[in-house]
PDB file of C-alpha atoms in Angstrom:
ATOM      1  CA  ALA V  15       2.349  14.984  10.037  1.00  0.00           C
ATOM      2  CA  GLN V  16       1.534  13.999   6.747  1.00  0.00           C
ATOM      3  CA  ARG V  17      -2.019  12.985   5.981  1.00  0.00           C
ATOM      4  CA  VAL V  18      -4.018  11.801   3.093  1.00  0.00           C
ATOM      5  CA  THR V  19      -7.904  11.932   3.014  1.00  0.00           C
ATOM      6  CA  GLN V  20      -9.887  10.321   0.745  1.00  0.00           C
ATOM      7  CA  PRO V  21     -13.737  11.106   1.144  1.00  0.00           C
ATOM      8  CA  GLU V  22     -15.261   8.839  -0.831  1.00  0.00           C
ATOM      9  CA  LYS V  23     -15.497   5.008   0.824  1.00  0.00           C
ATOM     10  CA  LEU V  24     -17.278   3.672  -2.143  1.00  0.00           C
ATOM     11  CA  LEU V  25     -18.408   5.398  -5.515  1.00  0.00           C
ATOM     12  CA  SER V  26     -20.469   3.713  -7.892  1.00  0.00           C
ATOM     13  CA  VAL V  27     -20.772   5.007 -11.639  1.00  0.00           C
ATOM     14  CA  PHE V  28     -22.404   3.657 -14.866  1.00  0.00           C
ATOM     15  CA  LYS V  29     -20.095   2.238 -17.585  1.00  0.00           C
ATOM     16  CA  GLY V  30     -19.266   5.000 -19.881  1.00  0.00           C
ATOM     17  CA  ALA V  31     -19.709   7.868 -17.146  1.00  0.00           C
ATOM     18  CA  PRO V  32     -16.770  10.296 -16.149  1.00  0.00           C
ATOM     19  CA  VAL V  33     -15.137   8.975 -13.068  1.00  0.00           C
ATOM     20  CA  GLU V  34     -13.523  11.166 -10.313  1.00  0.00           C
ATOM     21  CA  LEU V  35     -11.662   9.787  -7.127  1.00  0.00           C
ATOM     22  CA  LYS V  36     -10.736  12.542  -4.640  1.00  0.00           C
ATOM     23  CA  CYS V  37      -7.456  12.823  -2.784  1.00  0.00           C
ATOM     24  CA  ASN V  38      -6.681  15.488  -0.746  1.00  0.00           C
ATOM     25  CA  TYR V  39      -3.311  15.509   1.142  1.00  0.00           C
ATOM     26  CA  SER V  40      -1.616  17.602   3.892  1.00  0.00           C
ATOM     27  CA  TYR V  41       2.195  17.847   3.875  1.00  0.00           C
ATOM     28  CA  SER V  42       4.600  20.903   4.676  1.00  0.00           C
ATOM     29  CA  GLY V  43       7.211  19.989   2.097  1.00  0.00           C
ATOM     30  CA  SER V  44       7.033  19.097  -1.605  1.00  0.00           C
ATOM     31  CA  PRO V  45       5.240  15.437  -1.472  1.00  0.00           C
ATOM     32  CA  GLU V  46       5.087  13.067  -4.328  1.00  0.00           C
ATOM     33  CA  LEU V  47       1.620  11.563  -4.935  1.00  0.00           C
ATOM     34  CA  PHE V  48       0.627   8.590  -6.140  1.00  0.00           C
ATOM     35  CA  TRP V  49      -2.324   6.498  -6.803  1.00  0.00           C
ATOM     36  CA  TYR V  50      -2.558   2.531  -6.302  1.00  0.00           C
ATOM     37  CA  VAL V  51      -4.894   0.174  -7.141  1.00  0.00           C
ATOM     38  CA  GLN V  52      -6.016  -3.438  -6.010  1.00  0.00           C
ATOM     39  CA  TYR V  53      -8.187  -5.402  -8.505  1.00  0.00           C
ATOM     40  CA  SER V  54     -10.185  -8.231  -7.051  1.00  0.00           C
ATOM     41  CA  ARG V  55      -7.675 -11.115  -5.798  1.00  0.00           C
ATOM     42  CA  GLN V  56      -4.697  -9.274  -6.911  1.00  0.00           C
ATOM     43  CA  ARG V  57      -1.986  -7.469  -5.212  1.00  0.00           C
ATOM     44  CA  LEU V  58      -1.868  -3.774  -4.717  1.00  0.00           C
ATOM     45  CA  GLN V  59      -0.040  -2.117  -7.789  1.00  0.00           C
ATOM     46  CA  LEU V  60       1.122   1.302  -8.835  1.00  0.00           C
ATOM     47  CA  LEU V  61      -1.564   2.991 -11.024  1.00  0.00           C
ATOM     48  CA  LEU V  62       0.584   6.297 -11.883  1.00  0.00           C
ATOM     49  CA  ARG V  63       2.543   8.968 -10.043  1.00  0.00           C
ATOM     50  CA  HIS V  64       2.490  12.491 -10.424  1.00  0.00           C
ATOM     51  CA  ILE V  65       6.033  13.022 -11.338  1.00  0.00           C
ATOM     52  CA  SER V  66       5.690  11.246 -14.606  1.00  0.00           C
ATOM     53  CA  ARG V  67       2.442  12.634 -15.761  1.00  0.00           C
ATOM     54  CA  GLU V  68       1.210   9.881 -17.520  1.00  0.00           C
ATOM     55  CA  SER V  69      -1.911   8.505 -18.574  1.00  0.00           C
ATOM     56  CA  ILE V  70      -2.172   4.627 -17.594  1.00  0.00           C
ATOM     57  CA  LYS V  71      -5.474   2.980 -18.585  1.00  0.00           C
ATOM     58  CA  GLY V  72      -7.146   6.309 -19.641  1.00  0.00           C
ATOM     59  CA  PHE V  73      -6.454   7.450 -15.732  1.00  0.00           C
ATOM     60  CA  THR V  74      -5.099  11.110 -15.345  1.00  0.00           C
ATOM     61  CA  ALA V  75      -4.433  12.809 -12.113  1.00  0.00           C
ATOM     62  CA  ASP V  76      -3.152  16.147 -11.847  1.00  0.00           C
ATOM     63  CA  LEU V  77      -1.368  17.438  -8.585  1.00  0.00           C
ATOM     64  CA  ASN V  78      -3.040  21.124  -7.404  1.00  0.00           C
ATOM     65  CA  LYS V  79      -0.673  22.442  -5.100  1.00  0.00           C
ATOM     66  CA  GLY V  80      -3.114  25.407  -4.304  1.00  0.00           C
ATOM     67  CA  GLU V  81      -5.583  22.997  -3.198  1.00  0.00           C
ATOM     68  CA  THR V  82      -3.448  20.070  -1.849  1.00  0.00           C
ATOM     69  CA  SER V  83      -5.468  17.792  -3.830  1.00  0.00           C
ATOM     70  CA  PHE V  84      -4.527  14.845  -6.694  1.00  0.00           C
ATOM     71  CA  HIS V  85      -7.682  13.757  -7.996  1.00  0.00           C
ATOM     72  CA  LEU V  86      -8.049  10.802 -10.284  1.00  0.00           C
ATOM     73  CA  LYS V  87      -9.985  10.960 -13.263  1.00  0.00           C
ATOM     74  CA  LYS V  88     -11.104   8.858 -16.421  1.00  0.00           C
ATOM     75  CA  PRO V  89     -13.688  10.142 -18.854  1.00  0.00           C
ATOM     76  CA  PHE V  90     -15.361   7.044 -19.571  1.00  0.00           C
ATOM     77  CA  ALA V  91     -15.283   4.411 -17.191  1.00  0.00           C
ATOM     78  CA  GLN V  92     -15.343   0.534 -18.176  1.00  0.00           C
ATOM     79  CA  GLU V  93     -16.459  -2.241 -16.039  1.00  0.00           C
ATOM     80  CA  GLU V  94     -13.023  -3.469 -15.597  1.00  0.00           C
ATOM     81  CA  ASP V  95     -12.061  -0.467 -13.871  1.00  0.00           C
ATOM     82  CA  SER V  96     -14.115  -1.786 -10.874  1.00  0.00           C
ATOM     83  CA  ALA V  97     -11.401  -2.286  -7.799  1.00  0.00           C
ATOM     84  CA  MET V  98     -10.292  -0.602  -4.623  1.00  0.00           C
ATOM     85  CA  TYR V  99      -7.803   2.595  -5.058  1.00  0.00           C
ATOM     86  CA  TYR V 100      -5.676   4.304  -2.739  1.00  0.00           C
ATOM     87  CA  CYS V 101      -3.934   7.474  -3.134  1.00  0.00           C
ATOM     88  CA  ALA V 102      -0.417   7.783  -1.566  1.00  0.00           C
ATOM     89  CA  LEU V 103       2.189  10.138  -0.302  1.00  0.00           C
ATOM     90  CA  SER V 104       5.961  10.068   0.023  1.00  0.00           C
ATOM     91  CA  GLY V 105       7.687  12.697   1.893  1.00  0.00           C
ATOM     92  CA  SER V 106      11.119  13.690   2.168  1.00  0.00           C
ATOM     93  CA  GLY V 107      12.389  10.291   2.373  1.00  0.00           C
ATOM     94  CA  GLY V 108      11.886   9.606  -1.241  1.00  0.00           C
ATOM     95  CA  GLY V 109      10.092   6.626  -0.430  1.00  0.00           C
ATOM     96  CA  ALA V 110      12.562   4.955   1.143  1.00  0.00           C
ATOM     97  CA  ASP V 111      10.726   5.645   4.675  1.00  0.00           C
ATOM     98  CA  GLY V 112       7.363   4.353   3.455  1.00  0.00           C
ATOM     99  CA  LEU V 113       4.160   5.791   2.007  1.00  0.00           C
ATOM    100  CA  THR V 114       1.141   7.403   3.657  1.00  0.00           C
ATOM    101  CA  PHE V 115      -2.065   5.881   2.235  1.00  0.00           C
ATOM    102  CA  GLY V 116      -5.439   7.333   2.187  1.00  0.00           C
ATOM    103  CA  LYS V 117      -8.156   5.038   3.693  1.00  0.00           C
ATOM    104  CA  GLY V 118      -9.198   3.886   0.108  1.00  0.00           C
ATOM    105  CA  THR V 119     -12.202   4.206  -2.380  1.00  0.00           C
ATOM    106  CA  HIS V 120     -13.956   1.352  -3.892  1.00  0.00           C
ATOM    107  CA  LEU V 121     -14.777   1.934  -7.087  1.00  0.00           C
ATOM    108  CA  ILE V 122     -17.916   0.057  -8.778  1.00  0.00           C
ATOM    109  CA  ILE V 123     -18.606   0.017 -12.374  1.00  0.00           C
ATOM    110  CA  GLN V 124     -22.045  -0.904 -13.097  1.00  0.00           C
ATOM    111  CA  PRO V 125     -23.116  -2.268 -16.542  1.00  0.00           C
TER     112      PRO V 125
ATOM    113  CA  ASP D   9       9.475  -8.597 -13.095  1.00  0.00           C
ATOM    114  CA  VAL D  10       9.873  -7.757  -9.623  1.00  0.00           C
ATOM    115  CA  LYS D  11       8.834 -10.910  -7.232  1.00  0.00           C
ATOM    116  CA  VAL D  12       7.619 -10.094  -3.637  1.00  0.00           C
ATOM    117  CA  THR D  13       6.464 -13.279  -1.942  1.00  0.00           C
ATOM    118  CA  GLN D  14       5.152 -13.766   1.499  1.00  0.00           C
ATOM    119  CA  SER D  15       5.410 -17.042   2.983  1.00  0.00           C
ATOM    120  CA  SER D  16       1.803 -17.823   3.689  1.00  0.00           C
ATOM    121  CA  ARG D  17      -1.628 -16.333   1.988  1.00  0.00           C
ATOM    122  CA  TYR D  18      -3.754 -17.340   4.854  1.00  0.00           C
ATOM    123  CA  LEU D  19      -2.545 -18.094   8.473  1.00  0.00           C
ATOM    124  CA  VAL D  20      -4.753 -18.698  11.798  1.00  0.00           C
ATOM    125  CA  LYS D  21      -3.176 -18.391  15.385  1.00  0.00           C
ATOM    126  CA  ARG D  22      -4.249 -18.442  18.744  1.00  0.00           C
ATOM    127  CA  THR D  23      -3.975 -15.657  21.033  1.00  0.00           C
ATOM    128  CA  GLY D  24      -0.638 -15.256  22.608  1.00  0.00           C
ATOM    129  CA  GLU D  25       1.324 -17.353  20.132  1.00  0.00           C
ATOM    130  CA  LYS D  26       4.240 -15.954  18.608  1.00  0.00           C
ATOM    131  CA  VAL D  27       3.846 -15.469  14.886  1.00  0.00           C
ATOM    132  CA  PHE D  28       6.321 -14.723  12.033  1.00  0.00           C
ATOM    133  CA  LEU D  29       5.545 -13.500   8.624  1.00  0.00           C
ATOM    134  CA  GLU D  30       8.100 -13.901   6.211  1.00  0.00           C
ATOM    135  CA  CYS D  31       8.784 -11.931   3.004  1.00  0.00           C
ATOM    136  CA  VAL D  32      11.303 -12.005   0.148  1.00  0.00           C
ATOM    137  CA  GLN D  33      12.164 -10.004  -2.762  1.00  0.00           C
ATOM    138  CA  ASP D  34      14.148 -11.222  -5.510  1.00  0.00           C
ATOM    139  CA  MET D  35      15.201  -7.914  -6.923  1.00  0.00           C
ATOM    140  CA  ASP D  36      18.336  -6.456  -4.588  1.00  0.00           C
ATOM    141  CA  HIS D  37      15.856  -3.731  -3.293  1.00  0.00           C
ATOM    142  CA  GLU D  38      17.521  -2.103  -0.275  1.00  0.00           C
ATOM    143  CA  ASN D  39      14.198  -1.017   0.982  1.00  0.00           C
ATOM    144  CA  MET D  40      11.544  -3.248   2.584  1.00  0.00           C
ATOM    145  CA  PHE D  41       8.479  -2.622   4.478  1.00  0.00           C
ATOM    146  CA  TRP D  42       5.467  -4.106   6.098  1.00  0.00           C
ATOM    147  CA  TYR D  43       1.995  -2.531   6.233  1.00  0.00           C
ATOM    148  CA  ARG D  44      -1.486  -3.626   7.534  1.00  0.00           C
ATOM    149  CA  GLN D  45      -4.577  -3.316   5.461  1.00  0.00           C
ATOM    150  CA  ASP D  46      -7.769  -2.906   6.988  1.00  0.00           C
ATOM    151  CA  PRO D  47     -11.293  -2.394   5.830  1.00  0.00           C
ATOM    152  CA  GLY D  48     -11.945   1.464   6.243  1.00  0.00           C
ATOM    153  CA  LEU D  49      -8.408   2.543   7.463  1.00  0.00           C
ATOM    154  CA  GLY D  50      -6.336   1.579   4.202  1.00  0.00           C
ATOM    155  CA  LEU D  51      -2.643   0.808   4.756  1.00  0.00           C
ATOM    156  CA  ARG D  52      -0.759   1.671   7.738  1.00  0.00           C
ATOM    157  CA  LEU D  53       3.177   1.160   7.909  1.00  0.00           C
ATOM    158  CA  ILE D  54       4.263  -0.960  10.888  1.00  0.00           C
ATOM    159  CA  TYR D  55       7.946  -1.132  10.327  1.00  0.00           C
ATOM    160  CA  PHE D  56      10.898  -0.523   7.465  1.00  0.00           C
ATOM    161  CA  SER D  57      14.101  -1.327   6.430  1.00  0.00           C
ATOM    162  CA  TYR D  58      16.617   0.314   4.660  1.00  0.00           C
ATOM    163  CA  ASP D  59      19.380  -2.339   4.992  1.00  0.00           C
ATOM    164  CA  VAL D  60      20.386  -5.574   6.494  1.00  0.00           C
ATOM    165  CA  LYS D  61      19.808  -5.187  10.459  1.00  0.00           C
ATOM    166  CA  MET D  62      18.648  -1.809  10.282  1.00  0.00           C
ATOM    167  CA  LYS D  63      15.122  -1.245  11.005  1.00  0.00           C
ATOM    168  CA  GLU D  64      12.805   1.793  11.565  1.00  0.00           C
ATOM    169  CA  LYS D  65       9.248   2.169  13.211  1.00  0.00           C
ATOM    170  CA  GLY D  66       6.226   3.090  11.226  1.00  0.00           C
ATOM    171  CA  ASP D  67       3.395   4.687  12.372  1.00  0.00           C
ATOM    172  CA  ILE D  68       2.008   1.831  14.344  1.00  0.00           C
ATOM    173  CA  PRO D  69       4.678  -0.521  15.569  1.00  0.00           C
ATOM    174  CA  GLU D  70       3.291  -1.375  19.027  1.00  0.00           C
ATOM    175  CA  GLY D  71       2.827  -5.417  19.396  1.00  0.00           C
ATOM    176  CA  TYR D  72       5.333  -5.958  16.137  1.00  0.00           C
ATOM    177  CA  SER D  73       8.689  -6.569  15.976  1.00  0.00           C
ATOM    178  CA  VAL D  74      10.981  -7.266  12.558  1.00  0.00           C
ATOM    179  CA  SER D  75      13.973  -8.625  11.501  1.00  0.00           C
ATOM    180  CA  ARG D  76      16.414  -8.240   8.556  1.00  0.00           C
ATOM    181  CA  GLU D  77      19.369 -10.906   8.637  1.00  0.00           C
ATOM    182  CA  LYS D  78      19.503 -10.815   4.568  1.00  0.00           C
ATOM    183  CA  LYS D  79      19.017  -8.278   2.238  1.00  0.00           C
ATOM    184  CA  GLU D  80      16.375 -10.249   0.338  1.00  0.00           C
ATOM    185  CA  ARG D  81      14.297 -11.502   3.440  1.00  0.00           C
ATOM    186  CA  PHE D  82      12.543  -9.009   6.152  1.00  0.00           C
ATOM    187  CA  SER D  83      10.122 -10.798   8.535  1.00  0.00           C
ATOM    188  CA  LEU D  84       7.509  -9.365  10.698  1.00  0.00           C
ATOM    189  CA  ILE D  85       7.155 -10.772  14.107  1.00  0.00           C
ATOM    190  CA  LEU D  86       3.881 -10.870  16.676  1.00  0.00           C
ATOM    191  CA  GLU D  87       5.571 -11.897  20.039  1.00  0.00           C
ATOM    192  CA  SER D  88       2.123 -12.553  21.646  1.00  0.00           C
ATOM    193  CA  ALA D  89      -0.410 -12.405  19.221  1.00  0.00           C
ATOM    194  CA  SER D  90      -3.587 -10.381  19.846  1.00  0.00           C
ATOM    195  CA  THR D  91      -7.209 -10.414  18.486  1.00  0.00           C
ATOM    196  CA  ASN D  92      -6.980  -6.996  17.394  1.00  0.00           C
ATOM    197  CA  GLN D  93      -3.948  -7.911  15.167  1.00  0.00           C
ATOM    198  CA  THR D  94      -6.517  -9.839  13.030  1.00  0.00           C
ATOM    199  CA  SER D  95      -5.611  -8.259   9.387  1.00  0.00           C
ATOM    200  CA  MET D  96      -4.379  -8.520   6.148  1.00  0.00           C
ATOM    201  CA  TYR D  97      -0.393  -7.822   5.956  1.00  0.00           C
ATOM    202  CA  LEU D  98       1.290  -6.805   3.109  1.00  0.00           C
ATOM    203  CA  CYS D  99       5.199  -6.602   2.652  1.00  0.00           C
ATOM    204  CA  ALA D 100       6.882  -4.308  -0.138  1.00  0.00           C
ATOM    205  CA  SER D 101      10.026  -3.391  -1.414  1.00  0.00           C
ATOM    206  CA  THR D 102      11.484  -0.570  -3.424  1.00  0.00           C
ATOM    207  CA  THR D 103      14.827   0.590  -4.651  1.00  0.00           C
ATOM    208  CA  GLY D 104      14.148   4.256  -3.455  1.00  0.00           C
ATOM    209  CA  THR D 105      12.759   5.246  -7.035  1.00  0.00           C
ATOM    210  CA  TYR D 106       9.237   5.895  -5.398  1.00  0.00           C
ATOM    211  CA  GLU D 107       7.454   2.763  -6.797  1.00  0.00           C
ATOM    212  CA  GLN D 108       6.754  -0.152  -4.136  1.00  0.00           C
ATOM    213  CA  TYR D 109       6.411  -3.614  -5.088  1.00  0.00           C
ATOM    214  CA  PHE D 110       3.789  -5.459  -3.125  1.00  0.00           C
ATOM    215  CA  GLY D 111       3.108  -8.962  -2.041  1.00  0.00           C
ATOM    216  CA  PRO D 112       0.201 -10.743  -2.439  1.00  0.00           C
ATOM    217  CA  GLY D 113      -0.510 -10.642   1.216  1.00  0.00           C
ATOM    218  CA  THR D 114      -1.072 -12.693   4.353  1.00  0.00           C
ATOM    219  CA  ARG D 115      -4.369 -12.792   5.999  1.00  0.00           C
ATOM    220  CA  LEU D 116      -3.995 -13.437   9.719  1.00  0.00           C
ATOM    221  CA  THR D 117      -6.710 -14.392  11.890  1.00  0.00           C
ATOM    222  CA  VAL D 118      -5.966 -14.572  15.431  1.00  0.00           C
ATOM    223  CA  THR D 119      -8.510 -16.608  17.592  1.00  0.00           C
TER     224      THR D 119
END
């Protein structure tokens, strides 16, 4: 069975400090990994996916197959980064059979 | 822009009532999904559909059913609502290119 683990329910950092949100996964094949973000009173939206290797809003994430991790990083946190972040995995269905989400990390950026 | 709309933002129902949650997408997506979102549990897949009149169980289908009579519309049905079905319900759609587009959510309270 596939599983996504986000060990931190809550992460609080000061503005300008580096941020790392941890994500580990369990999947027997080659997964597709994503980070979704939900800002206050907004709908859940895609932040980035590992296959595109993009940097979105200063965030990056590298898939480490050896450690089965997909941690989200940003060198300098901004107050507008405060949100709920979910790591998600898509298995062999290519997303057509749904995503497996972690339990989420609430990121708070303090001024 | 992809638009996924849900019929209600807030809904209050009594135990034992039959509840319908409606979702409509305007981008001709083949795949549609229903998740429930609970604090500390993340998002969990209830049901999904990859075509009209087709449905597949997700991870937590018990107590729910779905209907997809038209491509753009995917309904979640609670045959007999119970208090443990109080939750935020999110609908999503995708073409299968991995990114899922989410609706704003329906917060259902069962009393």
